[in-house]
């Protein structure tokens, strides 16, 4: 099946998911991001790459943090940024998702950054753009339902490469609510594509998707076992808003078994890094001592995130 | 009108007919095969060269949102009787509504309308509808469409009541709690794509409940649109026990699996969901073995409700005009003969309904489908008479096209 | 400047020797303490050579113009960009921008724009090994050692050999 993210020359024209992208494209994004890190370190943090282009942030799900980093990234590329917070009621008034897209394309949008509560929404948009012959308009997925958050996956990889250099020798553990996590799915695809030999998922049965092994992941229910000798620990947020029904008894019980405490962290390698996509629930999935400790790289992740998003937007916008 | 249909391959699965011969129609009924009945003079002849002449198809599930367009679509697909689920708006829970529907269908004069009456008022699953009154108004059985009955006591009482009158209840086996948040089969694809899953247990638990209540009440139950291997196995066990349980399979579930979701294709959203390859294989085996009828589950959905992110798209596909070619496609892949394939959409549905139709024996109503089994056509929105242009097969080439359809001896469709 | 020469009729000049010639041209002009900025990759190598030859104490700047090119709309982002590194304060400095081949002048324009995003230099001079003509913008080299005309579809490329020596080669576009 033709990958809707790639144009006919095999180059990235939309970023919808890490799944299906060849390693060379992931590496290209990471290398380009390295150059943008330098831009962000200057006084004038701008380059003229997307000057005259309009980037529309289409957020159907609230997220001030992610939207802000995309806005900063787009502005550093000299693009014009328009923020649209579309809550459910305005779409309930009759305008479908695709109608909204058509209207914005008519307003000369060049790039859509889309966050949506339904898995697959950005694909619908990308396919529609192709159908109406607009291969000059690009889509970047800022998170769709439980499916993917590819820029987060990429910035997580950038972080790992920054601290660990070589993917081919690593053990990486992802801990928490993977069932509902688009970050986890993107991380898993990125890690396996970049050649990480051992990817572990740690969590209770209710929070792990079935068939995780088919994605190349080793499943652990015992965190003490799962953290042994890992180089990277990625902690996921326990997402209240996504959980419906009897998945967990309480945050307290969760923390006892799956919270990252200094004692549990000590089971990993002494130079292991601790990552978290944020925002953190202190005392639920992560102990403050770890979050504020020397092994945590959570704040650098945010800085890397701006550079990675600049890289993604400039690569797709040029194809 | 006396009609002779000549030069066609007449296939009547119920009566074991499969040969090139002439079929005679008089007074809206089949008057004979082969030699003309005594005194028969044809007022009209239909040349069925290179075509198959078979009983008009009987579709066990078709929603008639805009009744004129959909009944026209039915006969364009060779379907001469449609069973209509009661979940229109308003639900068919009053005899007068059933009356009106049947009357309207007769007025339009294309496919026969066989309504399913609502089992409960408003399909709420609590209070019984007037089943006897609905039966009198033309309902062939009673159903909750694809809604689960959560209150098992209410279901028990409904089945007891129906059993009193010998009425059949049609139910889609899907446990409410295990399916209410799901949008796709709980499996590899849903895990990978981050789609909330509906486990097979949603179907088997519901079947288990229904089977136990059938055991206790003796009520005749028809289970609609089975989707899983485990579900088929459970129903077969119940049948071996001698319980009055039958089931049907939607034609799309014979051909498609969870993998057809691809990149979140909303046309692959069905209720029940498309499941794994092993489930599809079991459904195919059951249909091949003649254990179940095949239907279209025709569900027209407008673009505004279909071209949405997967989880928001209304499930279902257009079906009346693709039931025949898709059944033929399945049969070829599954190694099923043409007469057996046609049986699944003619005599088998008739048996489920307990009707004498779905066959071409002398005296049977002349509901006839004449189709070219080799005709190749492309499925496009323009090619469909139905208002429902929603299909995972859009753009595909299909083999098998209806040339002429007769209902009660009248030509109601000519290609 | 040396006279025009046609590279198809004789072998290409020694790039290392040309670096020495370029350094000789610049040496009398070091009073304003210029900083060297090399454009990846050829300009960066030449700038390194110049630093040694001119015995300059300061780290050279390295510039990648990918983010400032004017052909983004047609060609997209160049697949291999390296980080620009300017280890000194541009504000008020005299700079010598170093590149291997001066052609249309667009790369120079992009580099100048990029440098101005770091601060306001006192002046920018341009030092190149080869000037192949074909200017599309009003740009001129301050220091150059070789004027050359290329044939149709020919490209002049500076490479680094295995032994670390810089050498020219001709490529066909």
mmCIF file of N, CA and C in Angstrom, chain C residues 57-102:
data_model
loop_
_atom_site.group_PDB
_atom_site.id
_atom_site.type_symbol
_atom_site.label_atom_id
_atom_site.label_comp_id
_atom_site.label_asym_id
_atom_site.label_seq_id
_atom_site.Cartn_x
_atom_site.Cartn_y
_atom_site.Cartn_z
ATOM 1 N N UNK C 57 45.131 33.028 15.531
ATOM 2 C CA UNK C 57 44.892 32.319 16.799
ATOM 3 C C UNK C 57 43.454 31.841 16.976
ATOM 4 N N UNK C 58 42.547 32.486 16.303
ATOM 5 C CA UNK C 58 41.136 32.278 16.614
ATOM 6 C C UNK C 58 40.548 31.084 15.874
ATOM 7 N N UNK C 59 39.538 30.450 16.477
ATOM 8 C CA UNK C 59 38.780 29.392 15.797
ATOM 9 C C UNK C 59 38.071 29.992 14.597
ATOM 10 N N UNK C 60 37.982 29.199 13.527
ATOM 11 C CA UNK C 60 37.247 29.710 12.372
ATOM 12 C C UNK C 60 35.748 29.461 12.556
ATOM 13 N N UNK C 61 34.953 30.289 11.882
ATOM 14 C CA UNK C 61 33.507 30.048 11.867
ATOM 15 C C UNK C 61 33.185 29.106 10.720
ATOM 16 N N UNK C 62 32.137 28.317 10.887
ATOM 17 C CA UNK C 62 31.712 27.390 9.836
ATOM 18 C C UNK C 62 30.253 27.685 9.547
ATOM 19 N N UNK C 63 29.934 27.828 8.281
ATOM 20 C CA UNK C 63 28.569 28.264 7.975
ATOM 21 C C UNK C 63 27.900 27.306 6.991
ATOM 22 N N UNK C 64 26.679 26.928 7.305
ATOM 23 C CA UNK C 64 25.877 26.113 6.392
ATOM 24 C C UNK C 64 24.733 27.004 5.933
ATOM 25 N N UNK C 65 24.594 27.177 4.615
ATOM 26 C CA UNK C 65 23.595 28.145 4.139
ATOM 27 C C UNK C 65 22.241 27.495 3.812
ATOM 28 N N UNK C 66 22.063 26.208 4.167
ATOM 29 C CA UNK C 66 20.829 25.503 3.790
ATOM 30 C C UNK C 66 19.574 26.261 4.166
ATOM 31 N N UNK C 67 19.595 26.922 5.325
ATOM 32 C CA UNK C 67 18.375 27.570 5.789
ATOM 33 C C UNK C 67 18.174 28.959 5.197
ATOM 34 N N UNK C 68 19.127 29.393 4.365
ATOM 35 C CA UNK C 68 19.012 30.738 3.822
ATOM 36 C C UNK C 68 19.000 30.760 2.305
ATOM 37 N N UNK C 69 19.035 29.552 1.698
ATOM 38 C CA UNK C 69 19.066 29.469 0.249
ATOM 39 C C UNK C 69 17.792 30.036 -0.342
ATOM 40 N N UNK C 70 17.848 30.463 -1.608
ATOM 41 C CA UNK C 70 16.665 31.031 -2.248
ATOM 42 C C UNK C 70 15.935 29.999 -3.099
ATOM 43 N N UNK C 71 16.397 28.750 -3.105
ATOM 44 C CA UNK C 71 15.756 27.757 -3.978
ATOM 45 C C UNK C 71 14.991 26.709 -3.180
ATOM 46 N N UNK C 72 14.567 27.054 -1.966
ATOM 47 C CA UNK C 72 13.832 26.121 -1.106
ATOM 48 C C UNK C 72 12.545 25.652 -1.762
ATOM 49 N N UNK C 73 11.860 26.582 -2.425
ATOM 50 C CA UNK C 73 10.568 26.226 -3.017
ATOM 51 C C UNK C 73 10.718 25.170 -4.106
ATOM 52 N N UNK C 74 11.815 25.245 -4.909
ATOM 53 C CA UNK C 74 11.990 24.240 -5.958
ATOM 54 C C UNK C 74 12.639 22.975 -5.443
ATOM 55 N N UNK C 75 13.653 23.128 -4.614
ATOM 56 C CA UNK C 75 14.487 21.963 -4.291
ATOM 57 C C UNK C 75 14.203 21.397 -2.903
ATOM 58 N N UNK C 76 13.502 22.130 -2.053
ATOM 59 C CA UNK C 76 13.295 21.634 -0.695
ATOM 60 C C UNK C 76 14.556 21.768 0.130
ATOM 61 N N UNK C 77 14.503 21.180 1.325
ATOM 62 C CA UNK C 77 15.642 21.314 2.220
ATOM 63 C C UNK C 77 16.736 20.340 1.789
ATOM 64 N N UNK C 78 17.962 20.824 1.739
ATOM 65 C CA UNK C 78 19.068 19.952 1.372
ATOM 66 C C UNK C 78 19.173 18.814 2.378
ATOM 67 N N UNK C 79 19.308 17.590 1.873
ATOM 68 C CA UNK C 79 19.273 16.460 2.811
ATOM 69 C C UNK C 79 20.426 16.428 3.809
ATOM 70 N N UNK C 80 21.539 17.047 3.476
ATOM 71 C CA UNK C 80 22.637 17.006 4.453
ATOM 72 C C UNK C 80 23.005 18.393 4.890
ATOM 73 N N UNK C 81 22.449 18.849 5.996
ATOM 74 C CA UNK C 81 22.913 20.150 6.458
ATOM 75 C C UNK C 81 23.664 19.935 7.761
ATOM 76 N N UNK C 82 24.695 20.731 7.920
ATOM 77 C CA UNK C 82 25.460 20.631 9.161
ATOM 78 C C UNK C 82 25.221 21.889 9.971
ATOM 79 N N UNK C 83 25.466 21.835 11.253
ATOM 80 C CA UNK C 83 25.198 23.036 12.057
ATOM 81 C C UNK C 83 26.185 24.153 11.761
ATOM 82 N N UNK C 84 25.656 25.364 11.645
ATOM 83 C CA UNK C 84 26.514 26.547 11.558
ATOM 84 C C UNK C 84 27.140 26.787 12.924
ATOM 85 N N UNK C 85 28.428 27.051 12.971
ATOM 86 C CA UNK C 85 29.098 27.310 14.252
ATOM 87 C C UNK C 85 29.887 28.607 14.115
ATOM 88 N N UNK C 86 29.501 29.622 14.853
ATOM 89 C CA UNK C 86 30.239 30.897 14.841
ATOM 90 C C UNK C 86 30.747 31.122 16.256
ATOM 91 N N UNK C 87 32.001 30.786 16.513
ATOM 92 C CA UNK C 87 32.480 30.800 17.900
ATOM 93 C C UNK C 87 32.976 32.165 18.381
ATOM 94 N N UNK C 88 32.648 33.214 17.646
ATOM 95 C CA UNK C 88 33.075 34.540 18.075
ATOM 96 C C UNK C 88 31.902 35.488 17.886
ATOM 97 N N UNK C 89 32.020 36.673 18.426
ATOM 98 C CA UNK C 89 30.943 37.658 18.307
ATOM 99 C C UNK C 89 31.078 38.383 16.969
ATOM 100 N N UNK C 90 30.009 38.324 16.162
ATOM 101 C CA UNK C 90 30.041 38.932 14.829
ATOM 102 C C UNK C 90 29.986 40.461 14.909
ATOM 103 N N UNK C 91 29.341 40.928 15.950
ATOM 104 C CA UNK C 91 29.106 42.377 16.096
ATOM 105 C C UNK C 91 30.411 43.164 15.985
ATOM 106 N N UNK C 92 30.487 44.064 14.969
ATOM 107 C CA UNK C 92 31.651 44.931 14.850
ATOM 108 C C UNK C 92 32.918 44.292 14.311
ATOM 109 N N UNK C 93 32.875 43.015 13.934
ATOM 110 C CA UNK C 93 34.073 42.327 13.440
ATOM 111 C C UNK C 93 34.242 42.496 11.947
ATOM 112 N N UNK C 94 35.497 42.481 11.520
ATOM 113 C CA UNK C 94 35.782 42.345 10.091
ATOM 114 C C UNK C 94 35.840 40.849 9.789
ATOM 115 N N UNK C 95 35.107 40.411 8.780
ATOM 116 C CA UNK C 95 35.041 38.977 8.487
ATOM 117 C C UNK C 95 35.579 38.698 7.105
ATOM 118 N N UNK C 96 36.192 37.542 6.934
ATOM 119 C CA UNK C 96 36.530 37.056 5.609
ATOM 120 C C UNK C 96 35.746 35.772 5.373
ATOM 121 N N UNK C 97 34.797 35.858 4.430
ATOM 122 C CA UNK C 97 33.977 34.701 4.070
ATOM 123 C C UNK C 97 34.769 33.898 3.046
ATOM 124 N N UNK C 98 34.882 32.604 3.265
ATOM 125 C CA UNK C 98 35.736 31.768 2.412
ATOM 126 C C UNK C 98 34.894 30.697 1.718
ATOM 127 N N UNK C 99 35.044 30.606 0.378
ATOM 128 C CA UNK C 99 34.325 29.550 -0.348
ATOM 129 C C UNK C 99 35.259 28.977 -1.404
ATOM 130 N N UNK C 100 34.920 27.802 -1.952
ATOM 131 C CA UNK C 100 35.814 27.186 -2.946
ATOM 132 C C UNK C 100 35.554 27.776 -4.331
ATOM 133 N N UNK C 101 34.289 27.794 -4.776
ATOM 134 C CA UNK C 101 33.978 28.276 -6.130
ATOM 135 C C UNK C 101 32.948 29.396 -6.047
ATOM 136 N N UNK C 102 33.231 30.518 -6.702
ATOM 137 C CA UNK C 102 32.255 31.602 -6.811
ATOM 138 C C UNK C 102 31.610 31.485 -8.183
#
